[in-house]
CSV table of C-alpha atoms in Angstrom, one decimal:
chain,number,residue,atom,x,y,z
A,1256,MET,CA,9.7,20.1,-33.4
A,1257,ARG,CA,8.7,17.3,-31.2
A,1258,ASN,CA,9.4,17.4,-27.5
A,1259,SER,CA,12.0,14.7,-26.8
A,1260,THR,CA,11.5,14.7,-23.0
A,1261,GLN,CA,10.3,11.4,-21.8
A,1262,SER,CA,8.8,10.6,-18.4
A,1263,THR,CA,10.6,8.1,-16.3
A,1264,THR,CA,7.3,7.4,-14.4
A,1265,PRO,CA,5.5,4.3,-15.2
A,1266,ALA,CA,1.9,4.9,-16.5
A,1267,VAL,CA,-0.1,3.9,-13.4
A,1268,THR,CA,-3.7,4.8,-12.5
A,1269,TYR,CA,-4.2,4.8,-8.8
A,1270,LYS,CA,-7.4,4.0,-7.0
A,1271,ARG,CA,-8.9,5.2,-3.7
A,1272,GLY,CA,-7.8,3.1,-0.8
A,1273,GLN,CA,-4.5,2.0,-2.3
A,1274,PHE,CA,-1.2,2.5,-0.5
A,1275,VAL,CA,1.6,4.4,-2.2
A,1276,LEU,CA,5.1,5.6,-1.4
A,1277,TYR,CA,5.1,9.4,-1.8
A,1278,ARG,CA,8.1,11.6,-2.1
A,1279,ASP,CA,7.5,15.3,-1.3
A,1280,PRO,CA,9.3,17.0,-4.2
A,1281,GLU,CA,9.8,20.3,-2.4
A,1282,MET,CA,11.3,18.6,0.7
A,1283,PHE,CA,13.4,16.3,-1.6
A,1284,TRP,CA,14.8,19.1,-3.8
A,1285,THR,CA,15.6,21.4,-0.9
A,1286,GLY,CA,17.5,18.6,0.9
A,1287,GLN,CA,15.2,18.2,3.8
A,1288,SER,CA,15.0,14.9,5.6
A,1289,ASN,CA,11.9,12.6,5.9
A,1290,HIS,CA,10.8,13.5,2.4
A,1291,THR,CA,9.5,10.0,1.5
A,1292,PHE,CA,6.7,8.2,3.3
A,1293,VAL,CA,3.8,5.8,3.0
A,1294,CYS,CA,0.4,7.2,2.2
A,1295,ARG,CA,-3.2,6.0,1.5
A,1296,ILE,CA,-5.0,7.5,-1.5
A,1297,ASP,CA,-8.2,9.2,-0.2
A,1298,ARG,CA,-9.4,10.9,-3.3
A,1299,VAL,CA,-8.7,10.7,-7.1
A,1300,CYS,CA,-9.0,14.2,-8.5
A,1301,LEU,CA,-10.1,15.1,-12.0
A,1302,ASP,CA,-6.8,16.7,-13.0
A,1303,ASN,CA,-4.9,13.4,-12.5
A,1304,THR,CA,-3.7,14.3,-9.0
A,1305,TYR,CA,-4.5,12.6,-5.7
A,1306,ASP,CA,-5.4,13.5,-2.2
A,1307,LEU,CA,-3.2,11.5,0.2
A,1308,THR,CA,-3.2,10.7,3.9
A,1309,PRO,CA,0.3,10.0,5.3
A,1310,LEU,CA,0.5,7.0,7.6
A,1311,PRO,CA,0.4,6.3,10.4
A,1312,ASN,CA,-0.8,9.9,10.9
A,1313,GLY,CA,0.0,13.1,9.3
A,1314,ARG,CA,-1.4,16.2,7.6
A,1315,PRO,CA,-3.3,15.5,4.4
A,1316,ILE,CA,-1.6,16.1,1.1
A,1317,TYR,CA,-3.8,17.6,-1.5
A,1318,TYR,CA,-3.3,17.4,-5.3
A,1319,ALA,CA,-0.3,15.1,-5.1
A,1320,ASN,CA,1.4,14.6,-8.5
A,1321,PRO,CA,1.5,10.9,-9.5
A,1322,ASP,CA,5.0,11.4,-10.8
A,1323,TYR,CA,6.2,11.3,-7.2
A,1324,MET,CA,4.1,8.3,-6.2
A,1325,ARG,CA,4.8,4.5,-6.4
A,1326,LEU,CA,2.3,1.8,-5.7
A,1327,LEU,CA,2.9,-0.4,-2.8
A,1328,PRO,CA,1.3,-3.7,-4.0
A,1329,ALA,CA,-0.5,-6.0,-1.5
A,1330,VAL,CA,1.6,-8.9,-2.7
A,1331,ASP,CA,4.7,-7.2,-1.2
A,1332,ALA,CA,3.0,-6.7,2.1
A,1333,MET,CA,1.8,-10.3,2.2
A,1334,ARG,CA,5.0,-11.9,0.9
A,1335,ASP,CA,6.1,-13.1,4.4
A,1336,ILE,CA,2.9,-15.1,4.7
A,1337,ASP,CA,2.9,-16.4,1.2
A,1338,THR,CA,6.5,-17.7,1.4
A,1339,ALA,CA,6.8,-18.7,5.1
A,1340,PRO,CA,8.5,-22.1,5.5
A,1341,LEU,CA,5.9,-23.3,8.1
A,1342,ASN,CA,7.3,-26.8,8.3
A,1343,THR,CA,10.6,-25.8,10.0
A,1344,ASP,CA,11.5,-24.9,13.5
A,1345,GLY,CA,11.7,-21.2,14.1
A,1346,ALA,CA,9.8,-20.4,10.9
A,1347,ALA,CA,7.7,-17.9,12.8
A,1348,ASP,CA,10.7,-15.9,14.0
A,1349,ASP,CA,11.0,-14.0,10.8
A,1350,MET,CA,7.2,-13.3,10.4
A,1351,THR,CA,5.4,-10.2,11.6
A,1352,ALA,CA,2.9,-10.4,14.4
A,1353,ALA,CA,0.1,-9.7,12.0
A,1354,ALA,CA,1.2,-12.6,9.8
A,1355,ILE,CA,1.2,-15.0,12.7
A,1356,ALA,CA,-2.2,-13.8,13.9
A,1357,TRP,CA,-3.6,-14.3,10.4
A,1358,LEU,CA,-2.2,-17.8,10.1
A,1359,THR,CA,-3.5,-18.7,13.5
A,1360,GLN,CA,-7.0,-17.5,12.6
A,1361,GLN,CA,-6.8,-19.5,9.3
A,1362,HIS,CA,-5.7,-22.6,11.1
A,1363,ALA,CA,-8.5,-22.4,13.7
A,1364,THR,CA,-11.1,-21.9,11.0
A,1365,ALA,CA,-9.8,-24.8,8.9
A,1366,ASN,CA,-9.9,-27.2,11.8
A,1367,GLN,CA,-13.6,-26.5,12.8
A,1368,ARG,CA,-16.3,-28.8,11.7
A,1369,PRO,CA,-18.8,-27.1,9.4
A,1370,GLU,CA,-22.1,-26.7,11.0
A,1371,LEU,CA,-25.1,-28.2,9.3
A,1372,PRO,CA,-28.1,-25.9,8.7
A,1373,ASP,CA,-31.1,-26.4,10.9
A,1374,GLN,CA,-33.6,-28.9,9.6
A,1375,ARG,CA,-37.1,-27.9,9.0
């Protein structure tokens, strides 16, 4: 007889350095608060588990089950920069400080004259 149980988890392979949302299953199923948090993947283990570091700081989580992890794509973190209506008054009010700093740096770099290499 075939096992009819299906996983509701999308098939995702995570990589070292990626950011994920992790839900601690023990804390969740026992009704404790603060059971879901952002982590960075520090190590990919051979048994399809992962070592995580909770952010901004926390005790390492060893052998985390990927069924309780969801990828936090960079595109979501950068959406405010990518979609910012920069040609309207008050556009920067809805942007994070990091987004404004990045845009300022890009603007300064774009407006510099390129230096010519030394002639020999």
